[in-house]
Structure formats: structure tokens, C-alpha cells
Amino acid sequence: MVPAPPCGPVGAPPQGAGHRRRRGVDRTEKREFVASLAAVFAETSFVLVAQNKGLTVADVSELRRRMRAAGATYKVAKNRLATLALEGTRFDGVKPLLKGPTALAWSTDPVAVAKTAVEFAKTNDKFVVLGGALGTQTLSADGVKALAELPSLETLRAQLLGLIQTPATRIAGILQAPGGQVARVLSAYAKKDEAQAA
């Protein structure tokens, strides 16, 4: 008896091969995601953990736009993958917060991230700040709110620059005053000499 031809088009890979290939791609993507997240955790000083309880696509887009404007990154991450990425980093303390639909946000300016997240949470009850970590220090939701009330890094830089420039302006003013006086004195002597010569 002649065996029946295989199902599917001629030359098609055996059934299940596409599924195995997709699974291999998924694993590779997951490994790359964990590696990229771990690299972020190695470079940043603050990570915020929030819960996304059914934000609409428009809400998430608005939150991402605000985070970008503040110089921050916002990512929804699978808790298992985020836990793997956190392993062995100084942010290990936030792992217990990774329950349910969570998202992570980070930036070089911790205040900017905290401020943006807290302000967004005030207007959208589906977004809840759970906590975060500033270096090795784990913060509760109240800790993140306290951080949000501090002046941002940009504001502190402007204030510091103002402090540095103020004395310089005063010094320049003081130095210019005697110079002006010397110029007036020399001008008066020159006029006096012209008057005597005439």
C-alpha cells in the first residue's frame, strides 16, 4: 500500500516546525529584552514601579509623551522578565512590587520621573504609583510622592547657576564703578589742562 501524501502544500515544512521556530524567536526576544532592561538598571539611579489597571491606549500614549518630555522612559514589562532583569542589581528591592499589570519608568533625573508619575496618577485613577528605588534605597508610594515634591534637577541647576552668576555680576559692577570714576577724573584733568593751555 502506498503511504498517503503529507498534508499541506508540497515542500512545506513538517507541522510544528513553524511553532518551534516562533518559540525560538520568542526566547531570543525575551533574552534581549531582559539584557536591555538590565543594562538600563546598571546606568540609571532611579526606577519607579507603577500599576496599570486598564489604561486606554490614549492614556498610555499621553503618559509616554509626558515621560519623554521629562526625559524619562516608561515601559510595560512582564513581571517575570523584569524580575530576571533586576536580579543582582541595586534595585533588587522593588521585586516584591512586581505583581499584577505593572510598568517601570526611569530617568537620570529621579525627581522628573516621580513628578510626572505622581501628577498623572492624580488625574487618572487607573494608574497607581506602587513605589520605586533610588539607588539601593527602596521607596514606598509615599516616598515617591515626597521625591516628586523636590525641585527637579533642571531647577536645581538653574538655581545653582543663579547663585554662581549673582556674585560675578556684583563683582563686575564694583569693578566698573572705580573704572568709571578714574575715567571721569582723567577727563577732568584733561579739560583742566586744555583750559590752562588756552
CSV table of C-alpha atoms in Angstrom, one decimal:
chain,number,residue,atom,x,y,z
A,1,MET,CA,0.0,0.0,0.0
A,2,VAL,CA,1.3,3.5,-0.9
A,3,PRO,CA,1.5,5.9,2.0
A,4,ALA,CA,-0.7,8.9,1.9
A,5,PRO,CA,1.0,12.1,0.8
A,6,PRO,CA,1.7,14.5,3.7
A,7,CYS,CA,-0.9,17.1,4.4
A,8,GLY,CA,-0.3,20.7,3.3
A,9,PRO,CA,1.4,22.1,0.2
A,10,VAL,CA,4.3,20.3,-1.3
A,11,GLY,CA,7.6,21.4,0.1
A,12,ALA,CA,6.0,22.8,3.3
A,13,PRO,CA,8.0,22.1,6.5
A,14,PRO,CA,6.5,19.4,8.7
A,15,GLN,CA,3.8,20.5,11.0
A,16,GLY,CA,5.1,22.1,14.2
A,17,ALA,CA,8.3,23.4,12.7
A,18,GLY,CA,6.9,26.9,12.4
A,19,HIS,CA,5.7,26.8,16.0
A,20,ARG,CA,9.1,25.7,17.2
A,21,ARG,CA,10.8,28.4,15.2
A,22,ARG,CA,8.4,31.1,16.7
A,23,ARG,CA,9.1,29.8,20.2
A,24,GLY,CA,12.9,30.1,19.5
A,25,VAL,CA,12.4,33.7,18.3
A,26,ASP,CA,10.2,34.4,21.4
A,27,ARG,CA,13.0,33.2,23.7
A,28,THR,CA,15.6,35.3,21.8
A,29,GLU,CA,13.4,38.4,22.1
A,30,LYS,CA,12.9,37.7,25.8
A,31,ARG,CA,16.6,37.3,26.4
A,32,GLU,CA,17.3,40.6,24.5
A,33,PHE,CA,14.6,42.4,26.5
A,34,VAL,CA,16.0,41.2,29.8
A,35,ALA,CA,19.5,42.1,28.8
A,36,SER,CA,18.4,45.6,27.6
A,37,LEU,CA,16.5,46.2,30.9
A,38,ALA,CA,19.5,45.0,32.9
A,39,ALA,CA,21.7,47.5,31.0
A,40,VAL,CA,19.2,50.3,31.9
A,41,PHE,CA,19.2,49.3,35.6
A,42,ALA,CA,23.1,49.4,35.5
A,43,GLU,CA,23.1,53.0,34.2
A,44,THR,CA,20.1,54.7,35.9
A,45,SER,CA,19.8,56.0,39.5
A,46,PHE,CA,16.1,55.6,40.0
A,47,VAL,CA,13.4,53.1,39.0
A,48,LEU,CA,9.7,53.7,39.5
A,49,VAL,CA,7.1,50.9,39.7
A,50,ALA,CA,3.5,51.6,38.8
A,51,GLN,CA,0.4,49.6,38.3
A,52,ASN,CA,-1.6,49.9,35.2
A,53,LYS,CA,-5.2,48.9,36.0
A,54,GLY,CA,-6.7,49.1,32.5
A,55,LEU,CA,-5.3,52.3,31.0
A,56,THR,CA,-6.6,53.0,27.5
A,57,VAL,CA,-4.2,53.2,24.6
A,58,ALA,CA,-4.8,57.0,24.6
A,59,ASP,CA,-3.9,57.2,28.3
A,60,VAL,CA,-0.7,55.2,27.8
A,61,SER,CA,0.3,57.4,24.8
A,62,GLU,CA,-0.3,60.5,26.9
A,63,LEU,CA,1.7,59.1,29.8
A,64,ARG,CA,4.6,58.1,27.5
A,65,ARG,CA,4.5,61.6,25.9
A,66,ARG,CA,4.8,63.3,29.4
A,67,MET,CA,7.5,60.9,30.4
A,68,ARG,CA,9.5,61.6,27.2
A,69,ALA,CA,9.1,65.4,27.8
A,70,ALA,CA,10.5,64.9,31.3
A,71,GLY,CA,13.5,62.9,29.9
A,72,ALA,CA,12.2,59.6,31.2
A,73,THR,CA,11.3,56.2,29.8
A,74,TYR,CA,8.1,54.3,30.5
A,75,LYS,CA,7.8,50.6,29.7
A,76,VAL,CA,5.2,48.0,30.4
A,77,ALA,CA,7.1,44.8,31.3
A,78,LYS,CA,6.2,41.3,32.1
A,79,ASN,CA,6.9,40.8,35.8
A,80,ARG,CA,8.8,37.6,35.3
A,81,LEU,CA,11.2,39.3,32.8
A,82,ALA,CA,11.5,42.4,34.9
A,83,THR,CA,12.4,40.2,37.9
A,84,LEU,CA,15.1,38.5,35.9
A,85,ALA,CA,16.5,41.9,34.8
A,86,LEU,CA,16.5,43.2,38.4
A,87,GLU,CA,18.4,40.1,39.6
A,88,GLY,CA,21.7,41.2,41.2
A,89,THR,CA,21.2,45.0,40.6
A,90,ARG,CA,20.9,47.6,43.3
A,91,PHE,CA,17.1,47.9,42.5
A,92,ASP,CA,16.5,44.3,43.7
A,93,GLY,CA,14.3,45.7,46.5
A,94,VAL,CA,11.4,46.6,44.1
A,95,LYS,CA,10.9,42.9,43.0
A,96,PRO,CA,8.0,42.4,45.6
A,97,LEU,CA,6.1,45.3,43.9
A,98,LEU,CA,6.0,43.4,40.6
A,99,LYS,CA,2.5,41.9,40.9
A,100,GLY,CA,-0.3,42.4,38.5
A,101,PRO,CA,-0.2,44.6,35.5
A,102,THR,CA,2.9,46.7,36.2
A,103,ALA,CA,5.1,49.2,34.4
A,104,LEU,CA,8.5,50.7,35.0
A,105,ALA,CA,9.8,54.2,34.5
A,106,TRP,CA,13.3,55.6,34.8
A,107,SER,CA,15.5,58.6,34.1
A,108,THR,CA,18.8,60.2,35.1
A,109,ASP,CA,16.6,62.8,37.0
A,110,PRO,CA,14.7,60.9,39.6
A,111,VAL,CA,12.6,63.9,40.6
A,112,ALA,CA,11.3,64.3,37.0
A,113,VAL,CA,10.1,60.7,36.8
A,114,ALA,CA,8.5,60.8,40.2
A,115,LYS,CA,6.8,64.2,39.5
A,116,THR,CA,5.4,63.1,36.1
A,117,ALA,CA,4.1,59.8,37.5
A,118,VAL,CA,2.5,61.4,40.6
A,119,GLU,CA,0.9,64.2,38.6
A,120,PHE,CA,-0.5,61.6,36.0
A,121,ALA,CA,-1.9,59.4,38.9
A,122,LYS,CA,-3.8,62.4,40.3
A,123,THR,CA,-5.8,62.7,37.1
A,124,ASN,CA,-6.1,59.0,36.3
A,125,ASP,CA,-7.2,56.5,39.0
A,126,LYS,CA,-6.3,53.5,36.7
A,127,PHE,CA,-2.6,54.4,37.1
A,128,VAL,CA,-1.2,53.8,40.6
A,129,VAL,CA,2.3,54.5,41.8
A,130,LEU,CA,3.5,51.5,43.9
A,131,GLY,CA,7.0,52.6,44.8
A,132,GLY,CA,10.5,52.6,43.5
A,133,ALA,CA,14.1,52.6,44.3
A,134,LEU,CA,16.6,55.4,44.4
A,135,GLY,CA,19.9,53.5,44.2
A,136,THR,CA,19.8,50.8,46.9
A,137,GLN,CA,17.1,52.6,48.9
A,138,THR,CA,13.6,51.2,48.2
A,139,LEU,CA,10.8,53.7,48.3
A,140,SER,CA,7.2,53.3,49.1
A,141,ALA,CA,4.5,55.1,47.2
A,142,ASP,CA,4.7,57.9,49.9
A,143,GLY,CA,8.5,58.0,49.4
A,144,VAL,CA,8.0,58.5,45.6
A,145,LYS,CA,5.4,61.3,46.4
A,146,ALA,CA,7.9,63.0,48.7
A,147,LEU,CA,10.6,62.8,45.9
A,148,ALA,CA,8.1,64.3,43.5
A,149,GLU,CA,7.8,67.4,45.7
A,150,LEU,CA,11.5,68.2,45.5
A,151,PRO,CA,12.8,70.6,42.8
A,152,SER,CA,13.8,68.9,39.6
A,153,LEU,CA,17.5,68.5,38.6
A,154,GLU,CA,16.9,71.2,35.9
A,155,THR,CA,15.5,73.6,38.5
A,156,LEU,CA,18.4,72.9,40.9
A,157,ARG,CA,20.9,73.5,38.1
A,158,ALA,CA,19.2,76.9,37.3
A,159,GLN,CA,19.3,77.9,41.0
A,160,LEU,CA,22.9,76.9,41.3
A,161,LEU,CA,23.8,78.8,38.1
A,162,GLY,CA,21.9,81.8,39.5
A,163,LEU,CA,23.9,81.6,42.8
A,164,ILE,CA,27.2,81.4,40.8
A,165,GLN,CA,26.3,84.3,38.4
A,166,THR,CA,25.0,86.7,41.1
A,167,PRO,CA,28.3,87.4,42.8
A,168,ALA,CA,30.0,87.7,39.4
A,169,THR,CA,27.6,90.4,38.4
A,170,ARG,CA,28.1,92.2,41.6
A,171,ILE,CA,31.9,92.0,41.2
A,172,ALA,CA,31.7,93.3,37.7
A,173,GLY,CA,29.6,96.2,38.9
A,174,ILE,CA,32.0,97.0,41.6
A,175,LEU,CA,35.0,96.8,39.3
A,176,GLN,CA,33.2,99.1,36.7
A,177,ALA,CA,32.4,101.8,39.3
A,178,PRO,CA,36.1,102.7,40.1
A,179,GLY,CA,37.0,102.4,36.5
A,180,GLY,CA,34.3,105.0,35.6
A,181,GLN,CA,35.5,107.2,38.4
A,182,VAL,CA,39.1,107.1,37.1
A,183,ALA,CA,37.9,107.9,33.6
A,184,ARG,CA,35.9,110.9,34.9
A,185,VAL,CA,39.0,112.1,36.9
A,186,LEU,CA,41.3,111.8,33.9
A,187,SER,CA,38.7,113.6,31.7
A,188,ALA,CA,38.5,116.4,34.2
A,189,TYR,CA,42.3,116.8,34.3
A,190,ALA,CA,42.4,116.7,30.5
A,191,LYS,CA,39.8,119.5,30.4
A,192,LYS,CA,41.7,121.5,33.0
A,193,ASP,CA,45.0,121.2,31.0
A,194,GLU,CA,43.2,122.3,27.9
A,195,ALA,CA,41.8,125.3,29.7
A,196,GLN,CA,45.2,126.3,31.1
A,197,ALA,CA,46.9,125.9,27.7
A,198,ALA,CA,44.3,128.2,26.1
